[in-house]
PDB file of C-alpha atoms in Angstrom:
ATOM      1  CA  MET A   1     126.510  79.934  86.056  1.00 62.00           C
ATOM      2  CA  GLN A   2     126.276  78.509  82.900  1.00 69.00           C
ATOM      3  CA  GLU A   3     123.507  75.747  82.580  1.00 71.00           C
ATOM      4  CA  TRP A   4     124.136  72.355  82.358  1.00 73.00           C
ATOM      5  CA  ARG A   5     122.095  72.042  79.104  1.00 74.00           C
ATOM      6  CA  HIS A   6     124.258  75.341  77.516  1.00 77.00           C
ATOM      7  CA  GLY A   7     127.359  73.108  77.946  1.00 82.00           C
ATOM      8  CA  GLY A   8     127.773  73.623  81.823  1.00 78.00           C
ATOM      9  CA  GLN A   9     129.507  71.479  84.315  1.00 77.00           C
ATOM     10  CA  THR A  10     127.639  69.719  87.400  1.00 76.00           C
ATOM     11  CA  ASP A  11     130.618  69.779  89.768  1.00 74.00           C
ATOM     12  CA  ILE A  12     130.064  71.120  93.129  1.00 68.00           C
ATOM     13  CA  ASP A  13     131.550  74.472  91.821  1.00 67.00           C
ATOM     14  CA  SER A  14     128.542  74.834  89.480  1.00 65.00           C
ATOM     15  CA  LEU A  15     125.665  74.574  91.214  1.00 68.00           C
ATOM     16  CA  THR A  16     123.418  76.248  93.709  1.00 70.00           C
ATOM     17  CA  LEU A  17     120.559  76.000  96.051  1.00 68.00           C
ATOM     18  CA  VAL A  18     117.232  77.119  94.456  1.00 71.00           C
ATOM     19  CA  CYS A  19     113.750  76.121  94.738  1.00 71.00           C
ATOM     20  CA  ASP A  20     111.124  75.311  92.321  1.00 74.00           C
ATOM     21  CA  ALA A  21     109.582  78.403  91.868  1.00 74.00           C
ATOM     22  CA  CYS A  22     112.923  80.312  91.307  1.00 71.00           C
ATOM     23  CA  HIS A  23     114.755  77.752  88.970  1.00 71.00           C
ATOM     24  CA  ALA A  24     111.334  78.168  86.393  1.00 73.00           C
ATOM     25  CA  ARG A  25     112.178  81.723  85.911  1.00 75.00           C
ATOM     26  CA  VAL A  26     116.214  81.360  84.964  1.00 75.00           C
ATOM     27  CA  HIS A  27     116.062  80.717  81.358  1.00 72.00           C
ATOM     28  CA  ASP A  28     117.234  82.849  78.273  1.00 70.00           C
ATOM     29  CA  GLY A  29     114.832  85.490  76.935  1.00 73.00           C
ATOM     30  CA  PRO A  30     113.986  89.285  77.958  1.00 76.00           C
ATOM     31  CA  ALA A  31     111.565  87.965  80.672  1.00 80.00           C
ATOM     32  CA  GLY A  32     114.149  85.327  82.466  1.00 84.00           C
ATOM     33  CA  TRP A  33     116.249  86.042  85.630  1.00 87.00           C
ATOM     34  CA  ALA A  34     119.906  84.909  84.992  1.00 85.00           C
ATOM     35  CA  THR A  35     123.045  84.029  86.974  1.00 84.00           C
ATOM     36  CA  THR A  36     126.433  84.037  87.978  1.00 85.00           C
ATOM     37  CA  SER A  37     128.754  84.354  90.907  1.00 85.00           C
ATOM     38  CA  ALA A  38     129.621  87.171  93.049  1.00 89.00           C
ATOM     39  CA  PRO A  39     133.474  87.689  92.044  1.00 90.00           C
ATOM     40  CA  PRO A  40     136.452  87.355  94.521  1.00 93.00           C
ATOM     41  CA  GLY A  41     136.906  90.243  97.133  1.00 95.00           C
ATOM     42  CA  ASP A  42     133.010  90.791  97.414  1.00 93.00           C
ATOM     43  CA  VAL A  43     131.505  90.015 100.442  1.00 91.00           C
ATOM     44  CA  TYR A  44     129.386  86.823  98.991  1.00 88.00           C
ATOM     45  CA  ALA A  45     132.264  85.945  96.649  1.00 87.00           C
ATOM     46  CA  GLY A  46     131.685  82.656  95.407  1.00 81.00           C
ATOM     47  CA  ARG A  47     127.926  83.123  96.022  1.00 84.00           C
ATOM     48  CA  THR A  48     125.208  82.926  93.174  1.00 85.00           C
ATOM     49  CA  GLU A  49     123.942  86.207  91.991  1.00 89.00           C
ATOM     50  CA  TRP A  50     120.934  86.925  90.732  1.00 89.00           C
ATOM     51  CA  ILE A  51     120.782  89.231  87.827  1.00 91.00           C
ATOM     52  CA  PRO A  52     116.156  90.756  87.057  1.00 92.00           C
ATOM     53  CA  PRO A  53     115.541  91.089  83.716  1.00 91.00           C
ATOM     54  CA  PRO A  54     115.327  94.400  82.245  1.00 92.00           C
ATOM     55  CA  HIS A  55     111.512  94.921  82.893  1.00 91.00           C
ATOM     56  CA  ILE A  56     111.906  94.445  86.918  1.00 92.00           C
ATOM     57  CA  ASP A  57     115.491  96.682  87.308  1.00 95.00           C
ATOM     58  CA  PRO A  58     116.321  98.275  84.199  1.00 95.00           C
ATOM     59  CA  GLU A  59     119.948  98.356  85.556  1.00 96.00           C
ATOM     60  CA  ARG A  60     119.655  94.584  85.957  1.00 94.00           C
ATOM     61  CA  LYS A  61     121.964  95.137  89.643  1.00 95.00           C
ATOM     62  CA  PRO A  62     122.826  91.512  90.067  1.00 94.00           C
ATOM     63  CA  ARG A  63     121.271  90.636  94.015  1.00 92.00           C
ATOM     64  CA  ILE A  64     122.100  87.813  96.101  1.00 89.00           C
ATOM     65  CA  ASN A  65     119.387  85.677  97.501  1.00 81.00           C
ATOM     66  CA  HIS A  66     120.105  84.791 101.387  1.00 78.00           C
ATOM     67  CA  ARG A  67     116.898  82.326 101.376  1.00 73.00           C
ATOM     68  CA  HIS A  68     119.317  79.416  99.584  1.00 69.00           C
ATOM     69  CA  HIS A  69     122.192  79.697 101.185  1.00 73.00           C
ATOM     70  CA  ALA A  70     122.778  76.753 103.608  1.00 73.00           C
ATOM     71  CA  GLY A  71     125.025  78.280 106.367  1.00 76.00           C
ATOM     72  CA  GLU A  72     122.483  81.477 106.224  1.00 77.00           C
ATOM     73  CA  LEU A  73     119.758  78.979 107.079  1.00 78.00           C
ATOM     74  CA  ILE A  74     121.777  77.150 109.589  1.00 83.00           C
ATOM     75  CA  ASP A  75     122.868  80.747 111.358  1.00 85.00           C
ATOM     76  CA  ARG A  76     119.592  81.849 111.843  1.00 84.00           C
ATOM     77  CA  ALA A  77     117.973  78.868 113.362  1.00 88.00           C
ATOM     78  CA  ARG A  78     120.501  78.530 115.852  1.00 91.00           C
ATOM     79  CA  ARG A  79     119.853  82.569 116.589  1.00 92.00           C
ATOM     80  CA  ARG A  80     116.139  81.565 117.125  1.00 92.00           C
ATOM     81  CA  ILE A  81     117.237  78.700 119.588  1.00 90.00           C
ATOM     82  CA  ARG A  82     119.468  80.625 121.482  1.00 90.00           C
ATOM     83  CA  ASP A  83     117.327  84.069 121.723  1.00 90.00           C
ATOM     84  CA  ARG A  84     113.692  81.533 122.548  1.00 89.00           C
ATOM     85  CA  VAL A  85     115.917  79.701 125.764  1.00 86.00           C
ATOM     86  CA  ARG A  86     117.413  83.328 126.690  1.00 86.00           C
ATOM     87  CA  ALA A  87     113.513  84.548 126.410  1.00 86.00           C
ATOM     88  CA  GLU A  88     112.542  81.578 128.876  1.00 84.00           C
ATOM     89  CA  ASP A  89     115.619  82.733 131.383  1.00 74.00           C
ATOM     90  CA  ARG A  90     117.394  79.022 130.906  1.00 64.00           C
ATOM     91  CA  VAL A  91     120.684  81.440 130.072  1.00 57.00           C
ATOM     92  CA  PRO A  92     122.011  84.234 131.821  1.00 55.00           C
TER      93      PRO A  92
END
């Protein structure tokens, strides 16, 4: 992802969900996290990858933060409701 302040676009293809605490960690410099998009063909293609600074991960292996993906949040909520209903024997 290219930040708006560095010439990045503000269209939907360039946006990602992030909480305030995580957003504050993305910055230039050796202690900052970087972001990019998972490449085509990846299981999470198009999703935001978070690249940790070297002091956290010397290999700087990209990670997906699943907490900020609306589809996964909705699926998790649906599973919890389904499991709760089944546990109460309302649905076979």
